[in-house]
Amino acid sequence: MTTMRTGVRERAGVREWSGLAILALAALVVAIDTSVVLLALPSIAAELDVGASEQLWIVDAYGFALAGFLVAFGSIADRLGRRRMAVIGAATIGLASAAAAFAPTPELLIAARGLTGIGAAALTPSLYGLLTGLFRDDRQRSAALGVFMTCLMGGMIIGPLIGGILLSSFWWGSVFLLAVPVMALVLAMFPFLLPEGRDESGQSSRRRIDWLSVPLSLLAILPVVHGLKEFARAGVDWEPALAVVFGVVVSVVFVRRQRQLDSDARRAPLLDLTMFRTRGFSLVLFSLFAMTMLTGPLMMLNTQFFQLVAGVDVLAAGILTVPPAIVSVTGFILMPLMARRIRPGLVISGGLALIVVGLVVMAQVSPAIGPWPLVVGFSIVSFGATPLPTLGTNLIIGSVPVEQASSAASTSETSGQLGYALGIAVIGSIVTAAYRLALPPVPGLSPADRAVAADSIARAVELAISSGDDALHAAAATAFSSGIQTAALIAAAIMAMLAVVTAARLRHIEPFGR
């Protein structure tokens, strides 16, 4: 992959860097919204009398909507104006977050979380496009993306910590209110610090958006995400299988329509497929997809171990996420600097190799050792995961004309969202299967109670506490540790192969700024 804007030296000034601060702040809140609900869920379930299915939707509604609307909103932002789309997204997030904080019923909370995800889908690709417009110099854009990704990825990691701090002092709705004042500040500062940012090629005036492609993109992505999440929740069944098949079929129809629109003089494709012909573009997207799939669910597994096996409270569980957050921030800052001297492909593959090391460390977890292999291992994973989103996103955005920046960024974000959804299904299924196989017979446990305990670590711990059965708790803790070990080792093997492929296929890319 070669950068189309290599050699450009339009240096950014104070206004541009101030604009980056606002973009990064908005990205931080979007990222925190992704994970902050995890620790709040028990409090929400108790306060609103939420059932198991509703709990799943409270967690998933945000990511479900975000994944579905990213492609459509990324392309629309490039053509109608990125700042305009960013304002719409920020306002939607602020209003929906306030509604979520005071939702009186599970149904309204789910709807508010879904609306927040739609706002995030409008905001996130617009932020990438605005950043690209601010920083035309290769080195500065790389550094700016490092800061931006620090907030975007780091926010997901510190979300549980923020949630733990708020929940220890306030009610569950406080975790959603955090977004309200931040988005108000973002809306106030956008007009002063950021240009509109739209298609600068003049194509938008000659070719209108193909609005039929918008519902096609939604129907291509949403059923797949829904099906994968249902596989994770209930296992293989005909309904989620049909949803995935339907999504795949619509994806084929969507791609064919985009190809037909390439030669249409009146209507423009929603997604420019020529981007995927650029050398390395598809590999970076696939690598982001695979890395997110294999490492994304680890944070959820960690918080489950902290609370259900180690027995720590929500605040302590949040504190245990601090070391990975610190090393993640450090990595996002260092990677653009390293890519000035070392070929980005080698930095990316080296980071993937470091993930393998972290996964092997995580595989040493056990109830006797406690949570420290997860804390140390996930810290190594978090550091190793920083080159690919930082440098890979820079390669993706830098490989297309500036007027396609938001659309290119939306494909990157969508690959990550799909990877996370598939990861929850695949890694979750591996952990569940290994947990059930490793759960030993517990003396005095009835077959009915054993079936309950085998359903999940959460059900087993709940049953053990209610019955005072310490043996069941110990057996479930050991079996859950075995599930994490199995998933971590399988992920390590796949990541090792990916590291080799990226080193070979991306070795041609020169250090940034040369």
Short mmCIF file of C-alpha atoms in Angstrom, two decimals:
data_model
loop_
_atom_site.label_atom_id
_atom_site.label_comp_id
_atom_site.label_asym_id
_atom_site.label_seq_id
_atom_site.Cartn_x
_atom_site.Cartn_y
_atom_site.Cartn_z
CA MET A 1 0.00 0.00 0.00
CA THR A 2 1.40 3.36 -0.96
CA THR A 3 0.25 6.66 0.41
CA MET A 4 -1.43 8.87 -2.16
CA ARG A 5 -0.50 12.02 -0.29
CA THR A 6 3.15 11.22 0.42
CA GLY A 7 5.37 14.23 0.43
CA VAL A 8 2.67 16.73 1.33
CA ARG A 9 4.03 19.23 3.81
CA GLU A 10 1.06 21.42 4.77
CA ARG A 11 1.99 21.89 8.41
CA ALA A 12 -0.76 22.11 11.01
CA GLY A 13 -0.87 24.97 13.51
CA VAL A 14 -2.48 25.76 16.86
CA ARG A 15 -6.03 25.69 15.49
CA GLU A 16 -5.55 22.24 13.97
CA TRP A 17 -4.09 20.76 17.15
CA SER A 18 -6.89 22.36 19.19
CA GLY A 19 -9.34 20.76 16.77
CA LEU A 20 -7.64 17.42 17.38
CA ALA A 21 -8.24 17.83 21.12
CA ILE A 22 -11.98 18.17 20.51
CA LEU A 23 -12.01 15.21 18.09
CA ALA A 24 -10.09 13.06 20.58
CA LEU A 25 -12.42 14.02 23.42
CA ALA A 26 -15.44 13.00 21.36
CA ALA A 27 -13.74 9.70 20.45
CA LEU A 28 -12.96 9.04 24.12
CA VAL A 29 -16.60 9.31 25.13
CA VAL A 30 -17.74 7.13 22.22
CA ALA A 31 -15.23 4.46 23.28
CA ILE A 32 -16.17 4.64 26.96
CA ASP A 33 -19.84 4.19 26.00
CA THR A 34 -18.88 0.88 24.40
CA SER A 35 -17.68 -0.78 27.60
CA VAL A 36 -18.90 1.27 30.57
CA VAL A 37 -22.20 -0.61 30.69
CA LEU A 38 -20.49 -3.92 31.55
CA LEU A 39 -20.01 -3.18 35.25
CA ALA A 40 -23.32 -1.32 35.52
CA LEU A 41 -25.37 -4.25 34.25
CA PRO A 42 -25.89 -5.99 37.65
CA SER A 43 -27.15 -2.73 39.18
CA ILE A 44 -29.41 -2.09 36.18
CA ALA A 45 -30.78 -5.64 36.36
CA ALA A 46 -31.61 -5.27 40.06
CA GLU A 47 -33.12 -1.78 39.79
CA LEU A 48 -35.23 -2.30 36.66
CA ASP A 49 -35.96 -6.02 37.17
CA VAL A 50 -34.28 -6.90 33.89
CA GLY A 51 -34.45 -10.44 32.51
CA ALA A 52 -31.56 -12.32 30.91
CA SER A 53 -32.63 -11.55 27.32
CA GLU A 54 -33.13 -7.86 28.10
CA GLN A 55 -29.70 -7.70 29.76
CA LEU A 56 -28.16 -8.99 26.55
CA TRP A 57 -29.90 -6.32 24.52
CA ILE A 58 -28.86 -3.55 26.93
CA VAL A 59 -25.23 -4.52 26.28
CA ASP A 60 -25.62 -5.24 22.56
CA ALA A 61 -27.97 -2.50 21.34
CA TYR A 62 -25.20 0.10 21.18
CA GLY A 63 -22.72 -2.03 19.22
CA PHE A 64 -25.49 -3.48 17.07
CA ALA A 65 -26.61 -0.04 15.85
CA LEU A 66 -23.04 1.23 15.56
CA ALA A 67 -21.96 -1.64 13.32
CA GLY A 68 -25.04 -1.41 11.12
CA PHE A 69 -24.90 2.30 10.31
CA LEU A 70 -21.15 2.91 9.98
CA VAL A 71 -20.77 2.22 6.26
CA ALA A 72 -23.79 4.30 5.28
CA PHE A 73 -22.94 7.26 7.50
CA GLY A 74 -19.26 7.25 6.52
CA SER A 75 -20.08 7.69 2.85
CA ILE A 76 -22.81 10.24 3.53
CA ALA A 77 -20.42 12.28 5.68
CA ASP A 78 -17.89 12.49 2.84
CA ARG A 79 -20.50 13.90 0.49
CA LEU A 80 -22.81 16.01 2.67
CA GLY A 81 -20.21 17.35 5.08
CA ARG A 82 -18.28 15.68 7.90
CA ARG A 83 -18.77 18.46 10.43
CA ARG A 84 -22.50 18.40 9.75
CA MET A 85 -22.65 14.65 10.33
CA ALA A 86 -20.45 14.97 13.41
CA VAL A 87 -22.79 17.57 14.90
CA ILE A 88 -25.80 15.34 14.25
CA GLY A 89 -23.98 12.39 15.81
CA ALA A 90 -22.80 14.31 18.88
CA ALA A 91 -26.25 15.77 19.52
CA THR A 92 -27.84 12.33 19.17
CA ILE A 93 -25.37 10.79 21.61
CA GLY A 94 -25.95 13.55 24.18
CA LEU A 95 -29.74 13.33 24.06
CA ALA A 96 -29.83 9.52 23.95
CA SER A 97 -27.37 9.25 26.85
CA ALA A 98 -29.56 11.49 29.00
CA ALA A 99 -32.57 9.35 28.10
CA ALA A 100 -30.66 6.17 29.00
CA ALA A 101 -29.61 7.58 32.39
CA PHE A 102 -33.22 8.14 33.45
CA ALA A 103 -34.90 5.28 31.58
CA PRO A 104 -37.70 3.89 33.77
CA THR A 105 -38.04 0.56 31.94
CA PRO A 106 -35.67 -1.94 30.26
CA GLU A 107 -37.36 -1.35 26.90
CA LEU A 108 -36.71 2.40 26.98
CA LEU A 109 -33.11 1.81 28.10
CA ILE A 110 -32.53 -0.58 25.19
CA ALA A 111 -34.03 1.95 22.76
CA ALA A 112 -31.84 4.74 24.18
CA ARG A 113 -28.72 2.60 23.90
CA GLY A 114 -29.58 1.78 20.29
CA LEU A 115 -30.07 5.47 19.51
CA THR A 116 -26.72 6.22 21.15
CA GLY A 117 -25.13 3.66 18.81
CA ILE A 118 -26.70 5.35 15.79
CA GLY A 119 -25.26 8.66 16.96
CA ALA A 120 -21.85 7.06 17.37
CA ALA A 121 -22.08 5.65 13.84
CA ALA A 122 -22.70 9.17 12.50
CA LEU A 123 -19.93 10.70 14.63
CA THR A 124 -17.03 8.22 14.44
CA PRO A 125 -16.24 8.14 10.67
CA SER A 126 -16.81 11.90 10.55
CA LEU A 127 -14.11 12.34 13.19
CA TYR A 128 -11.62 10.42 11.05
CA GLY A 129 -12.50 12.49 8.01
CA LEU A 130 -12.19 15.78 9.90
CA LEU A 131 -8.82 14.70 11.30
CA THR A 132 -7.55 13.89 7.83
CA GLY A 133 -8.62 17.32 6.61
CA LEU A 134 -6.77 19.00 9.50
CA PHE A 135 -3.48 17.14 9.04
CA ARG A 136 -2.13 16.81 5.50
CA ASP A 137 1.51 16.29 6.49
CA ASP A 138 2.26 12.56 6.74
CA ARG A 139 4.19 12.75 10.01
CA GLN A 140 1.72 15.06 11.69
CA ARG A 141 -1.23 12.97 10.55
CA SER A 142 0.45 9.87 11.95
CA ALA A 143 1.05 11.58 15.31
CA ALA A 144 -2.49 12.96 15.37
CA LEU A 145 -3.92 9.51 14.66
CA GLY A 146 -1.82 8.17 17.53
CA VAL A 147 -3.45 10.66 19.91
CA PHE A 148 -6.88 9.97 18.43
CA MET A 149 -6.51 6.19 18.67
CA THR A 150 -5.22 6.53 22.24
CA CYS A 151 -8.59 7.99 23.15
CA LEU A 152 -10.68 5.74 20.91
CA MET A 153 -9.09 2.43 21.94
CA GLY A 154 -7.98 3.47 25.42
CA GLY A 155 -11.52 4.60 26.23
CA MET A 156 -12.78 1.05 25.73
CA ILE A 157 -10.25 -0.21 28.24
CA ILE A 158 -10.86 2.42 30.91
CA GLY A 159 -14.64 2.18 30.51
CA PRO A 160 -14.96 -0.41 33.31
CA LEU A 161 -12.76 1.74 35.59
CA ILE A 162 -14.91 4.81 34.95
CA GLY A 163 -18.00 2.69 35.54
CA GLY A 164 -16.60 1.32 38.79
CA ILE A 165 -15.80 4.80 40.13
CA LEU A 166 -19.23 6.18 39.23
CA LEU A 167 -21.13 3.14 40.50
CA SER A 168 -19.32 3.25 43.83
CA SER A 169 -20.72 6.75 44.48
CA PHE A 170 -23.83 7.20 42.31
CA TRP A 171 -26.72 5.26 40.78
CA TRP A 172 -26.42 3.19 37.60
CA GLY A 173 -27.60 6.02 35.33
CA SER A 174 -24.48 8.05 36.12
CA VAL A 175 -22.42 5.92 33.72
CA PHE A 176 -24.51 7.25 30.82
CA LEU A 177 -24.64 10.89 31.95
CA LEU A 178 -20.90 11.25 31.43
CA ALA A 179 -21.48 11.78 27.70
CA VAL A 180 -23.91 14.69 28.10
CA PRO A 181 -21.58 17.56 29.15
CA VAL A 182 -18.79 16.31 26.88
CA MET A 183 -21.00 16.26 23.81
CA ALA A 184 -22.32 19.72 24.74
CA LEU A 185 -18.73 21.00 24.74
CA VAL A 186 -18.01 19.26 21.44
CA LEU A 187 -21.06 20.88 19.83
CA ALA A 188 -20.01 24.29 21.11
CA MET A 189 -16.44 24.05 19.80
CA PHE A 190 -16.96 22.33 16.43
CA PRO A 191 -17.91 25.48 14.46
CA PHE A 192 -14.86 27.39 15.69
CA LEU A 193 -12.13 24.79 15.26
CA LEU A 194 -13.16 22.51 12.42
CA PRO A 195 -13.90 23.04 8.71
CA GLU A 196 -17.02 21.53 7.16
CA GLY A 197 -15.04 18.82 5.36
CA ARG A 198 -16.80 17.34 2.35
CA ASP A 199 -15.99 15.86 -1.05
CA GLU A 200 -13.43 18.29 -2.49
CA SER A 201 -13.33 16.68 -5.91
CA GLY A 202 -16.59 18.17 -7.11
CA GLN A 203 -18.14 14.72 -7.57
CA SER A 204 -20.88 15.44 -5.04
CA SER A 205 -22.29 18.16 -7.25
CA ARG A 206 -22.51 15.82 -10.27
CA ARG A 207 -23.51 12.49 -8.74
CA ARG A 208 -26.13 12.09 -6.05
CA ILE A 209 -26.15 9.46 -3.31
CA ASP A 210 -27.81 6.18 -4.22
CA TRP A 211 -30.25 6.04 -1.35
CA LEU A 212 -31.30 2.46 -2.16
CA SER A 213 -27.79 1.40 -1.15
CA VAL A 214 -28.37 2.70 2.40
CA PRO A 215 -31.02 0.11 3.42
CA LEU A 216 -29.06 -2.54 1.52
CA SER A 217 -25.97 -1.79 3.64
CA LEU A 218 -28.05 -2.03 6.82
CA LEU A 219 -29.64 -5.32 5.76
CA ALA A 220 -26.22 -6.68 4.86
CA ILE A 221 -24.65 -5.96 8.26
CA LEU A 222 -27.39 -5.97 10.92
CA PRO A 223 -28.64 -9.56 10.37
CA VAL A 224 -25.07 -10.88 10.45
CA VAL A 225 -24.29 -9.08 13.71
CA HIS A 226 -27.61 -10.22 15.21
CA GLY A 227 -27.02 -13.82 14.16
CA LEU A 228 -23.49 -13.89 15.57
CA LYS A 229 -24.62 -12.45 18.89
CA GLU A 230 -27.44 -15.01 19.11
CA PHE A 231 -24.94 -17.79 18.41
CA ALA A 232 -22.93 -16.50 21.37
CA ARG A 233 -25.98 -16.35 23.61
CA ALA A 234 -27.91 -19.51 22.76
CA GLY A 235 -25.67 -21.61 20.53
CA VAL A 236 -26.33 -22.77 16.98
CA ASP A 237 -30.00 -22.49 16.05
CA TRP A 238 -31.99 -22.05 12.86
CA GLU A 239 -33.09 -18.44 13.53
CA PRO A 240 -29.62 -16.85 13.90
CA ALA A 241 -28.34 -19.09 11.09
CA LEU A 242 -31.04 -17.75 8.76
CA ALA A 243 -30.18 -14.20 9.84
CA VAL A 244 -26.51 -14.70 8.92
CA VAL A 245 -27.39 -16.31 5.59
CA PHE A 246 -29.81 -13.48 4.79
CA GLY A 247 -27.15 -10.89 5.63
CA VAL A 248 -24.60 -12.63 3.40
CA VAL A 249 -27.05 -12.78 0.49
CA VAL A 250 -27.88 -9.08 0.83
CA SER A 251 -24.13 -8.35 1.04
CA VAL A 252 -23.69 -9.95 -2.38
CA VAL A 253 -26.56 -7.83 -3.75
CA PHE A 254 -25.04 -4.70 -2.15
CA VAL A 255 -21.60 -5.35 -3.66
CA ARG A 256 -23.06 -5.98 -7.11
CA ARG A 257 -25.01 -2.73 -6.94
CA GLN A 258 -21.90 -0.78 -5.92
CA ARG A 259 -20.05 -2.20 -8.92
CA GLN A 260 -22.89 -1.20 -11.25
CA LEU A 261 -22.90 2.33 -9.83
CA ASP A 262 -19.19 2.79 -10.58
CA SER A 263 -20.13 3.61 -14.18
CA ASP A 264 -23.35 5.49 -13.38
CA ALA A 265 -23.06 9.18 -14.29
CA ARG A 266 -25.93 10.25 -12.03
CA ARG A 267 -25.63 8.16 -8.88
CA ALA A 268 -22.53 7.41 -6.82
CA PRO A 269 -21.87 4.13 -4.99
CA LEU A 270 -22.29 4.24 -1.23
CA LEU A 271 -19.05 2.29 -0.88
CA ASP A 272 -16.27 2.76 -3.43
CA LEU A 273 -15.00 -0.76 -4.00
CA THR A 274 -11.91 0.48 -5.83
CA MET A 275 -10.42 1.21 -2.38
CA PHE A 276 -10.04 -2.53 -1.85
CA ARG A 277 -7.80 -2.84 -4.90
CA THR A 278 -5.08 -0.78 -3.24
CA ARG A 279 -2.19 -2.96 -2.21
CA GLY A 280 -2.44 -3.86 1.46
CA PHE A 281 -5.85 -2.21 2.05
CA SER A 282 -7.73 -5.50 2.32
CA LEU A 283 -4.98 -7.11 4.39
CA VAL A 284 -5.08 -4.32 6.96
CA LEU A 285 -8.87 -4.59 7.16
CA PHE A 286 -8.70 -8.36 7.61
CA SER A 287 -5.97 -8.02 10.24
CA LEU A 288 -8.07 -5.52 12.19
CA PHE A 289 -11.03 -7.88 11.92
CA ALA A 290 -9.03 -10.89 13.12
CA MET A 291 -7.25 -9.07 15.95
CA THR A 292 -10.50 -7.63 17.28
CA MET A 293 -12.22 -10.99 17.00
CA LEU A 294 -9.52 -12.78 18.97
CA THR A 295 -8.68 -10.15 21.60
CA GLY A 296 -11.85 -8.02 21.92
CA PRO A 297 -13.82 -10.47 24.11
CA LEU A 298 -10.89 -10.82 26.54
CA MET A 299 -11.90 -7.70 28.47
CA MET A 300 -15.33 -9.18 29.14
CA LEU A 301 -13.75 -12.46 30.26
CA ASN A 302 -11.37 -10.55 32.51
CA THR A 303 -14.15 -8.65 34.28
CA GLN A 304 -16.08 -11.90 34.75
CA PHE A 305 -13.03 -13.54 36.33
CA PHE A 306 -12.35 -10.55 38.56
CA GLN A 307 -15.87 -10.49 39.96
CA LEU A 308 -17.05 -14.12 39.79
CA VAL A 309 -13.81 -15.98 40.52
CA ALA A 310 -11.55 -13.53 42.37
CA GLY A 311 -14.58 -12.06 44.13
CA VAL A 312 -13.62 -8.37 43.92
CA ASP A 313 -16.17 -5.54 43.90
CA VAL A 314 -16.92 -3.33 40.92
CA LEU A 315 -14.46 -0.62 41.93
CA ALA A 316 -11.60 -3.09 42.43
CA ALA A 317 -12.47 -4.77 39.13
CA GLY A 318 -12.24 -1.39 37.46
CA ILE A 319 -8.88 -0.67 39.09
CA LEU A 320 -7.50 -3.94 37.71
CA THR A 321 -8.09 -2.55 34.22
CA VAL A 322 -5.75 0.40 34.86
CA PRO A 323 -2.42 -1.32 33.94
CA PRO A 324 -3.64 -2.37 30.46
CA ALA A 325 -5.02 1.14 29.95
CA ILE A 326 -1.68 2.74 30.85
CA VAL A 327 0.38 0.56 28.52
CA SER A 328 -2.22 1.01 25.78
CA VAL A 329 -1.93 4.79 25.99
CA THR A 330 1.85 4.48 25.94
CA GLY A 331 1.72 2.27 22.86
CA PHE A 332 -0.56 4.58 20.91
CA ILE A 333 1.82 7.47 21.55
CA LEU A 334 4.99 5.52 20.71
CA MET A 335 3.87 3.69 17.56
CA PRO A 336 3.73 6.71 15.21
CA LEU A 337 7.23 7.69 16.40
CA MET A 338 8.55 4.17 15.76
CA ALA A 339 6.97 4.13 12.29
CA ARG A 340 9.17 7.09 11.32
CA ARG A 341 12.28 4.95 11.64
CA ILE A 342 11.03 1.38 11.21
CA ARG A 343 8.85 0.08 8.39
CA PRO A 344 5.20 0.11 9.57
CA GLY A 345 4.66 -3.48 8.42
CA LEU A 346 7.42 -4.67 10.77
CA VAL A 347 6.03 -2.62 13.65
CA ILE A 348 2.56 -4.08 13.07
CA SER A 349 3.80 -7.67 12.82
CA GLY A 350 5.98 -7.15 15.91
CA GLY A 351 2.92 -5.96 17.81
CA LEU A 352 0.96 -9.03 16.74
CA ALA A 353 3.83 -11.24 17.93
CA LEU A 354 3.72 -9.44 21.28
CA ILE A 355 0.00 -10.23 21.49
CA VAL A 356 0.91 -13.90 21.21
CA VAL A 357 3.19 -13.54 24.24
CA GLY A 358 0.43 -11.81 26.22
CA LEU A 359 -2.10 -14.51 25.35
CA VAL A 360 0.29 -17.21 26.55
CA VAL A 361 0.69 -15.33 29.84
CA MET A 362 -3.10 -15.08 30.18
CA ALA A 363 -3.34 -18.83 29.66
CA GLN A 364 -1.56 -19.31 33.01
CA VAL A 365 -4.59 -18.05 34.94
CA SER A 366 -6.06 -20.16 37.74
CA PRO A 367 -8.09 -19.55 40.92
CA ALA A 368 -4.99 -20.28 43.01
CA ILE A 369 -2.85 -17.65 41.26
CA GLY A 370 -5.65 -15.10 41.07
CA PRO A 371 -6.25 -12.41 38.45
CA TRP A 372 -2.61 -11.37 37.92
CA PRO A 373 -1.91 -13.47 34.80
CA LEU A 374 -4.93 -11.76 33.22
CA VAL A 375 -3.77 -8.29 34.29
CA VAL A 376 -0.18 -8.80 33.14
CA GLY A 377 -1.09 -10.77 30.02
CA PHE A 378 -3.79 -8.36 28.92
CA SER A 379 -1.38 -5.47 29.49
CA ILE A 380 1.04 -7.11 27.04
CA VAL A 381 -1.83 -7.77 24.64
CA SER A 382 -2.97 -4.15 24.93
CA PHE A 383 0.49 -2.84 24.07
CA GLY A 384 0.91 -5.27 21.18
CA ALA A 385 -2.51 -4.30 19.82
CA THR A 386 -1.61 -0.62 19.43
CA PRO A 387 0.38 -0.67 16.13
CA LEU A 388 -2.33 -2.17 13.93
CA PRO A 389 -5.20 0.28 14.62
CA THR A 390 -2.84 3.27 14.74
CA LEU A 391 -0.58 2.58 11.77
CA GLY A 392 -3.12 0.47 9.90
CA THR A 393 -5.76 3.19 10.02
CA ASN A 394 -3.17 5.71 8.84
CA LEU A 395 -2.34 3.41 5.92
CA ILE A 396 -6.02 2.97 5.07
CA ILE A 397 -6.87 6.68 5.18
CA GLY A 398 -3.61 7.68 3.52
CA SER A 399 -4.21 5.32 0.61
CA VAL A 400 -7.39 7.04 -0.60
CA PRO A 401 -8.15 10.59 -1.78
CA VAL A 402 -8.94 12.95 1.07
CA GLU A 403 -12.59 13.18 -0.03
CA GLN A 404 -13.02 9.47 0.75
CA ALA A 405 -11.45 9.57 4.22
CA SER A 406 -14.67 9.05 6.23
CA SER A 407 -15.82 6.23 3.95
CA ALA A 408 -12.45 4.47 4.26
CA ALA A 409 -12.48 4.93 8.03
CA SER A 410 -15.99 3.51 8.24
CA THR A 411 -14.84 0.28 6.57
CA SER A 412 -12.07 0.02 9.16
CA GLU A 413 -14.47 0.58 12.04
CA THR A 414 -17.02 -1.83 10.57
CA SER A 415 -14.41 -4.57 10.27
CA GLY A 416 -13.63 -4.08 13.95
CA GLN A 417 -17.29 -4.16 14.97
CA LEU A 418 -17.95 -7.32 12.95
CA GLY A 419 -14.79 -8.85 14.38
CA TYR A 420 -15.92 -8.11 17.92
CA ALA A 421 -19.39 -9.57 17.28
CA LEU A 422 -17.88 -12.72 15.78
CA GLY A 423 -15.34 -12.87 18.60
CA ILE A 424 -18.08 -12.83 21.25
CA ALA A 425 -19.69 -15.76 19.42
CA VAL A 426 -16.52 -17.76 18.67
CA ILE A 427 -14.41 -17.06 21.77
CA GLY A 428 -17.52 -17.19 23.95
CA SER A 429 -18.44 -20.58 22.51
CA ILE A 430 -14.90 -21.91 23.04
CA VAL A 431 -14.86 -20.75 26.66
CA THR A 432 -18.34 -22.16 27.30
CA ALA A 433 -17.51 -25.53 25.73
CA ALA A 434 -14.23 -25.82 27.64
CA TYR A 435 -15.96 -24.72 30.86
CA ARG A 436 -18.60 -27.41 30.55
CA LEU A 437 -16.05 -30.11 29.74
CA ALA A 438 -13.83 -29.09 32.65
CA LEU A 439 -16.62 -28.78 35.24
CA PRO A 440 -16.04 -31.81 37.51
CA PRO A 441 -18.71 -33.72 39.42
CA VAL A 442 -19.58 -31.99 42.69
CA PRO A 443 -20.64 -34.27 45.56
CA GLY A 444 -24.26 -33.78 46.58
CA LEU A 445 -25.16 -31.67 43.54
CA SER A 446 -28.44 -32.75 41.92
CA PRO A 447 -28.61 -33.28 38.13
CA ALA A 448 -30.90 -30.25 37.83
CA ASP A 449 -28.50 -28.03 39.75
CA ARG A 450 -25.56 -29.35 37.75
CA ALA A 451 -27.37 -28.37 34.54
CA VAL A 452 -27.82 -24.87 35.97
CA ALA A 453 -24.15 -24.67 36.97
CA ALA A 454 -23.02 -25.92 33.56
CA ASP A 455 -24.95 -23.13 31.83
CA SER A 456 -22.42 -20.44 32.77
CA ILE A 457 -19.97 -19.36 35.45
CA ALA A 458 -22.42 -16.64 36.52
CA ARG A 459 -25.23 -19.18 37.09
CA ALA A 460 -22.86 -21.50 38.93
CA VAL A 461 -21.62 -18.78 41.28
CA GLU A 462 -25.18 -17.58 41.91
CA LEU A 463 -26.23 -21.14 42.79
CA ALA A 464 -23.15 -21.69 44.97
CA ILE A 465 -23.78 -18.50 46.95
CA SER A 466 -27.49 -19.21 47.45
CA SER A 467 -26.81 -22.79 48.59
CA GLY A 468 -23.58 -22.10 50.46
CA ASP A 469 -21.80 -24.74 48.38
CA ASP A 470 -18.12 -23.76 48.41
CA ALA A 471 -17.16 -26.91 46.50
CA LEU A 472 -19.37 -25.87 43.59
CA HIS A 473 -17.87 -22.39 43.58
CA ALA A 474 -14.33 -23.80 43.51
CA ALA A 475 -15.18 -26.29 40.74
CA ALA A 476 -16.82 -23.61 38.60
CA ALA A 477 -13.88 -21.25 39.11
CA THR A 478 -11.41 -23.92 38.00
CA ALA A 479 -13.53 -24.83 34.97
CA PHE A 480 -13.90 -21.18 33.93
CA SER A 481 -10.14 -20.73 34.19
CA SER A 482 -9.75 -23.73 31.92
CA GLY A 483 -12.07 -22.10 29.40
CA ILE A 484 -9.98 -18.91 29.38
CA GLN A 485 -6.78 -20.94 29.00
CA THR A 486 -8.17 -22.82 25.99
CA ALA A 487 -9.43 -19.68 24.25
CA ALA A 488 -6.18 -17.79 24.89
CA LEU A 489 -4.00 -20.55 23.43
CA ILE A 490 -6.18 -20.95 20.32
CA ALA A 491 -6.11 -17.18 19.79
CA ALA A 492 -2.32 -17.16 20.27
CA ALA A 493 -1.83 -19.76 17.53
CA ILE A 494 -3.94 -17.79 15.04
CA MET A 495 -2.28 -14.48 15.94
CA ALA A 496 1.15 -16.01 15.37
CA MET A 497 0.18 -16.92 11.80
CA LEU A 498 -1.25 -13.44 11.23
CA ALA A 499 2.00 -11.87 12.43
CA VAL A 500 3.95 -13.83 9.81
CA VAL A 501 1.54 -12.87 7.00
CA THR A 502 1.56 -9.15 7.83
CA ALA A 503 5.36 -9.10 8.05
CA ALA A 504 5.58 -10.60 4.56
CA ARG A 505 2.79 -8.63 2.86
CA LEU A 506 3.39 -5.18 4.38
CA ARG A 507 7.18 -5.14 4.34
CA HIS A 508 7.24 -2.88 1.28
CA ILE A 509 5.78 0.16 3.07
CA GLU A 510 8.35 2.86 3.78
CA PRO A 511 8.60 4.55 7.21
CA PHE A 512 6.17 7.47 7.53
CA GLY A 513 7.46 10.87 6.46
CA ARG A 514 10.27 9.70 4.19
#
